PDB file of C-alpha atoms in Angstrom:
ATOM      1  CA  MET A 162     101.891 114.693 109.237  1.00 56.00           C
ATOM      2  CA  THR A 163     103.627 114.869 105.833  1.00 60.00           C
ATOM      3  CA  LEU A 164     102.192 112.752 103.045  1.00 60.00           C
ATOM      4  CA  PRO A 165     104.373 111.081 100.371  1.00 61.00           C
ATOM      5  CA  ALA A 166     104.300 112.960  97.068  1.00 70.00           C
ATOM      6  CA  SER A 167     104.669 109.903  94.789  1.00 85.00           C
ATOM      7  CA  TRP A 168     101.693 109.653  92.452  1.00 83.00           C
ATOM      8  CA  LEU A 169     102.481 105.990  91.878  1.00 86.00           C
ATOM      9  CA  LEU A 170     102.202 105.125  95.576  1.00 89.00           C
ATOM     10  CA  TRP A 171      98.839 106.862  95.792  1.00 84.00           C
ATOM     11  CA  ALA A 172      97.635 105.270  92.537  1.00 85.00           C
ATOM     12  CA  LEU A 173      98.540 101.799  93.833  1.00 89.00           C
ATOM     13  CA  GLY A 174      96.718 102.575  97.066  1.00 87.00           C
ATOM     14  CA  SER A 175      93.717 103.621  95.016  1.00 88.00           C
ATOM     15  CA  ALA A 176      93.780 100.307  93.146  1.00 88.00           C
ATOM     16  CA  VAL A 177      93.978  98.290  96.378  1.00 90.00           C
ATOM     17  CA  PHE A 178      91.133 100.226  97.982  1.00 91.00           C
ATOM     18  CA  ALA A 179      89.056 100.061  94.777  1.00 90.00           C
ATOM     19  CA  ALA A 180      89.431  96.270  94.799  1.00 89.00           C
ATOM     20  CA  ALA A 181      88.404  96.146  98.458  1.00 91.00           C
ATOM     21  CA  THR A 182      85.481  98.456  97.649  1.00 90.00           C
ATOM     22  CA  ALA A 183      84.151  96.049  95.025  1.00 90.00           C
ATOM     23  CA  ILE A 184      84.260  93.040  97.342  1.00 92.00           C
ATOM     24  CA  LEU A 185      82.932  94.845 100.430  1.00 92.00           C
ATOM     25  CA  ALA A 186      80.199  96.597  98.431  1.00 92.00           C
ATOM     26  CA  LYS A 187      79.103  93.336  96.782  1.00 92.00           C
ATOM     27  CA  ILE A 188      78.639  91.838 100.240  1.00 93.00           C
ATOM     28  CA  GLY A 189      77.018  95.025 101.578  1.00 93.00           C
ATOM     29  CA  VAL A 190      74.384  95.469  98.859  1.00 92.00           C
ATOM     30  CA  ALA A 191      72.858  92.060  99.563  1.00 92.00           C
ATOM     31  CA  GLY A 192      69.294  92.741 100.681  1.00 91.00           C
ATOM     32  CA  VAL A 193      69.709  96.531 100.587  1.00 94.00           C
ATOM     33  CA  PRO A 194      68.476  98.809  97.785  1.00 95.00           C
ATOM     34  CA  SER A 195      71.558  99.862  95.823  1.00 93.00           C
ATOM     35  CA  ASP A 196      70.733 103.579  96.104  1.00 94.00           C
ATOM     36  CA  VAL A 197      70.447 103.271  99.905  1.00 95.00           C
ATOM     37  CA  ALA A 198      73.816 101.494  99.910  1.00 93.00           C
ATOM     38  CA  THR A 199      75.283 104.409  97.955  1.00 92.00           C
ATOM     39  CA  LEU A 200      73.889 106.862 100.519  1.00 94.00           C
ATOM     40  CA  ILE A 201      75.387 104.870 103.408  1.00 95.00           C
ATOM     41  CA  ARG A 202      78.755 104.805 101.647  1.00 93.00           C
ATOM     42  CA  THR A 203      78.601 108.572 101.152  1.00 93.00           C
ATOM     43  CA  LEU A 204      77.650 109.214 104.781  1.00 95.00           C
ATOM     44  CA  VAL A 205      80.699 107.220 105.913  1.00 96.00           C
ATOM     45  CA  ILE A 206      83.108 108.964 103.545  1.00 95.00           C
ATOM     46  CA  LEU A 207      82.242 112.550 104.522  1.00 94.00           C
ATOM     47  CA  PRO A 208      83.263 112.479 108.222  1.00 96.00           C
ATOM     48  CA  VAL A 209      86.260 110.220 107.564  1.00 96.00           C
ATOM     49  CA  LEU A 210      87.594 112.607 104.932  1.00 94.00           C
ATOM     50  CA  ALA A 211      86.938 115.639 107.160  1.00 94.00           C
ATOM     51  CA  LEU A 212      88.917 114.002 109.985  1.00 96.00           C
ATOM     52  CA  PHE A 213      91.709 113.143 107.537  1.00 95.00           C
ATOM     53  CA  LEU A 214      91.940 116.773 106.371  1.00 95.00           C
ATOM     54  CA  LEU A 215      92.032 118.047 109.939  1.00 95.00           C
ATOM     55  CA  ALA A 216      94.604 115.458 111.049  1.00 96.00           C
ATOM     56  CA  THR A 217      96.935 116.219 108.143  1.00 95.00           C
ATOM     57  CA  GLY A 218      96.568 119.988 108.344  1.00 95.00           C
ATOM     58  CA  GLN A 219      95.081 120.233 104.865  1.00 95.00           C
ATOM     59  CA  TRP A 220      91.854 122.015 105.822  1.00 92.00           C
ATOM     60  CA  VAL A 221      91.252 125.089 103.643  1.00 93.00           C
ATOM     61  CA  SER A 222      88.456 127.609 104.058  1.00 92.00           C
ATOM     62  CA  PRO A 223      85.829 127.010 101.362  1.00 92.00           C
ATOM     63  CA  ALA A 224      85.813 130.777 100.722  1.00 95.00           C
ATOM     64  CA  ALA A 225      89.462 130.556  99.631  1.00 95.00           C
ATOM     65  CA  ILE A 226      88.660 128.140  96.805  1.00 95.00           C
ATOM     66  CA  PRO A 227      88.240 129.824  93.386  1.00 96.00           C
ATOM     67  CA  GLY A 228      84.804 129.735  91.752  1.00 96.00           C
ATOM     68  CA  ARG A 229      86.107 127.807  88.726  1.00 97.00           C
ATOM     69  CA  SER A 230      87.437 125.099  91.053  1.00 96.00           C
ATOM     70  CA  TRP A 231      84.078 124.953  92.867  1.00 96.00           C
ATOM     71  CA  LEU A 232      82.287 124.525  89.530  1.00 97.00           C
ATOM     72  CA  PHE A 233      84.460 121.708  88.243  1.00 96.00           C
ATOM     73  CA  LEU A 234      84.699 119.961  91.613  1.00 95.00           C
ATOM     74  CA  ALA A 235      80.903 120.124  91.909  1.00 95.00           C
ATOM     75  CA  LEU A 236      80.548 118.659  88.412  1.00 95.00           C
ATOM     76  CA  SER A 237      83.083 115.985  89.368  1.00 95.00           C
ATOM     77  CA  GLY A 238      81.008 115.251  92.470  1.00 93.00           C
ATOM     78  CA  LEU A 239      77.894 114.810  90.343  1.00 94.00           C
ATOM     79  CA  ALA A 240      79.793 112.463  88.032  1.00 95.00           C
ATOM     80  CA  THR A 241      81.086 110.519  91.055  1.00 93.00           C
ATOM     81  CA  GLY A 242      77.575 110.186  92.456  1.00 93.00           C
ATOM     82  CA  ALA A 243      76.247 108.948  89.124  1.00 94.00           C
ATOM     83  CA  SER A 244      79.165 106.511  88.858  1.00 94.00           C
ATOM     84  CA  TRP A 245      78.516 105.154  92.361  1.00 92.00           C
ATOM     85  CA  LEU A 246      74.798 104.743  91.703  1.00 93.00           C
ATOM     86  CA  CYS A 247      75.524 102.811  88.505  1.00 94.00           C
ATOM     87  CA  TYR A 248      78.297 100.776  90.151  1.00 94.00           C
ATOM     88  CA  PHE A 249      76.180  99.666  93.101  1.00 92.00           C
ATOM     89  CA  ARG A 250      73.284  98.699  90.838  1.00 93.00           C
ATOM     90  CA  ALA A 251      75.675  96.713  88.656  1.00 94.00           C
ATOM     91  CA  LEU A 252      77.172  95.004  91.717  1.00 92.00           C
ATOM     92  CA  GLN A 253      73.736  94.086  92.965  1.00 92.00           C
ATOM     93  CA  ALA A 254      72.859  92.513  89.623  1.00 92.00           C
ATOM     94  CA  GLY A 255      76.147  90.930  88.578  1.00 92.00           C
ATOM     95  CA  PRO A 256      79.302  89.274  89.841  1.00 92.00           C
ATOM     96  CA  ALA A 257      81.976  91.585  91.269  1.00 91.00           C
ATOM     97  CA  SER A 258      84.586  89.806  89.116  1.00 90.00           C
ATOM     98  CA  GLN A 259      82.800  91.078  86.010  1.00 92.00           C
ATOM     99  CA  VAL A 260      81.389  94.398  87.228  1.00 92.00           C
ATOM    100  CA  ALA A 261      84.711  95.780  88.501  1.00 90.00           C
ATOM    101  CA  PRO A 262      86.645  95.201  85.240  1.00 90.00           C
ATOM    102  CA  VAL A 263      83.900  96.849  83.167  1.00 92.00           C
ATOM    103  CA  ASP A 264      83.974  99.776  85.600  1.00 93.00           C
ATOM    104  CA  LYS A 265      87.701 100.057  84.901  1.00 91.00           C
ATOM    105  CA  LEU A 266      86.957 100.881  81.278  1.00 93.00           C
ATOM    106  CA  SER A 267      87.101 104.335  82.815  1.00 94.00           C
ATOM    107  CA  VAL A 268      90.888 104.071  82.464  1.00 93.00           C
ATOM    108  CA  ALA A 269      90.663 103.859  78.670  1.00 95.00           C
ATOM    109  CA  LEU A 270      88.006 106.589  78.633  1.00 95.00           C
ATOM    110  CA  VAL A 271      90.271 108.875  80.684  1.00 95.00           C
ATOM    111  CA  VAL A 272      92.973 108.421  78.036  1.00 95.00           C
ATOM    112  CA  LEU A 273      90.476 109.447  75.349  1.00 95.00           C
ATOM    113  CA  PHE A 274      88.949 112.336  77.326  1.00 95.00           C
ATOM    114  CA  GLY A 275      92.404 113.475  78.426  1.00 95.00           C
ATOM    115  CA  ALA A 276      93.369 113.883  74.790  1.00 96.00           C
ATOM    116  CA  LEU A 277      90.088 115.488  73.710  1.00 96.00           C
ATOM    117  CA  VAL A 278      89.457 117.784  76.686  1.00 95.00           C
ATOM    118  CA  LEU A 279      92.870 118.372  78.260  1.00 95.00           C
ATOM    119  CA  GLY A 280      95.000 118.191  75.132  1.00 96.00           C
ATOM    120  CA  GLU A 281      97.128 115.369  76.538  1.00 95.00           C
ATOM    121  CA  ARG A 282      99.379 113.689  74.002  1.00 94.00           C
ATOM    122  CA  LEU A 283      98.446 110.238  72.697  1.00 96.00           C
ATOM    123  CA  ASP A 284     101.394 108.179  71.556  1.00 96.00           C
ATOM    124  CA  ALA A 285     101.437 104.626  70.199  1.00 97.00           C
ATOM    125  CA  ARG A 286     102.327 103.169  73.607  1.00 96.00           C
ATOM    126  CA  THR A 287      99.397 104.885  75.318  1.00 96.00           C
ATOM    127  CA  LEU A 288      96.955 103.854  72.590  1.00 96.00           C
ATOM    128  CA  LEU A 289      98.200 100.248  72.723  1.00 97.00           C
ATOM    129  CA  ALA A 290      97.861 100.164  76.512  1.00 96.00           C
ATOM    130  CA  ALA A 291      94.319 101.586  76.338  1.00 96.00           C
ATOM    131  CA  ALA A 292      93.400  99.028  73.659  1.00 97.00           C
ATOM    132  CA  MET A 293      94.805  96.248  75.843  1.00 97.00           C
ATOM    133  CA  ILE A 294      92.684  97.472  78.771  1.00 95.00           C
ATOM    134  CA  VAL A 295      89.580  97.404  76.582  1.00 95.00           C
ATOM    135  CA  GLY A 296      90.515  93.928  75.322  1.00 95.00           C
ATOM    136  CA  GLY A 297      91.097  92.686  78.852  1.00 94.00           C
ATOM    137  CA  VAL A 298      87.733  94.025  79.985  1.00 92.00           C
ATOM    138  CA  VAL A 299      85.989  92.308  77.070  1.00 92.00           C
ATOM    139  CA  ILE A 300      87.695  88.993  77.901  1.00 92.00           C
ATOM    140  CA  MET A 301      86.906  89.259  81.643  1.00 88.00           C
ATOM    141  CA  ALA A 302      83.291  90.408  81.189  1.00 83.00           C
ATOM    142  CA  TRP A 303      82.281  88.129  78.338  1.00 79.00           C
ATOM    143  CA  ARG A 304      80.780  84.804  79.426  1.00 71.00           C
TER     144      ARG A 304
END
């Protein structure tokens, strides 16, 4: 199975699934400790992703992955886990329509971290877009 290479298609898919995640998770955390909900979510993702890799022929031996990649992917995994724990607690305490936009402040933070850590170029258009995201989050989250 060949997967489309368009980053935009995958990014739009990510947005759709992230929206579904917020709604489904908000329903799912009702009456369940948020950390247990995060564990259940993780237990579902692992076998589904493994099957996806096998079905698409993308499986790679872990021994073939460079140590630097292991380090940064492990750190990314820790950051993801922390993000999920925070997200589920926020969903349990607040409305999905406010929690999800605040979570998306990550977009503006990626612009900042991309410039600081990765040396990505910040132009006026990118800064304006990031500022608009922050403004939109403030408007949506402020009651």
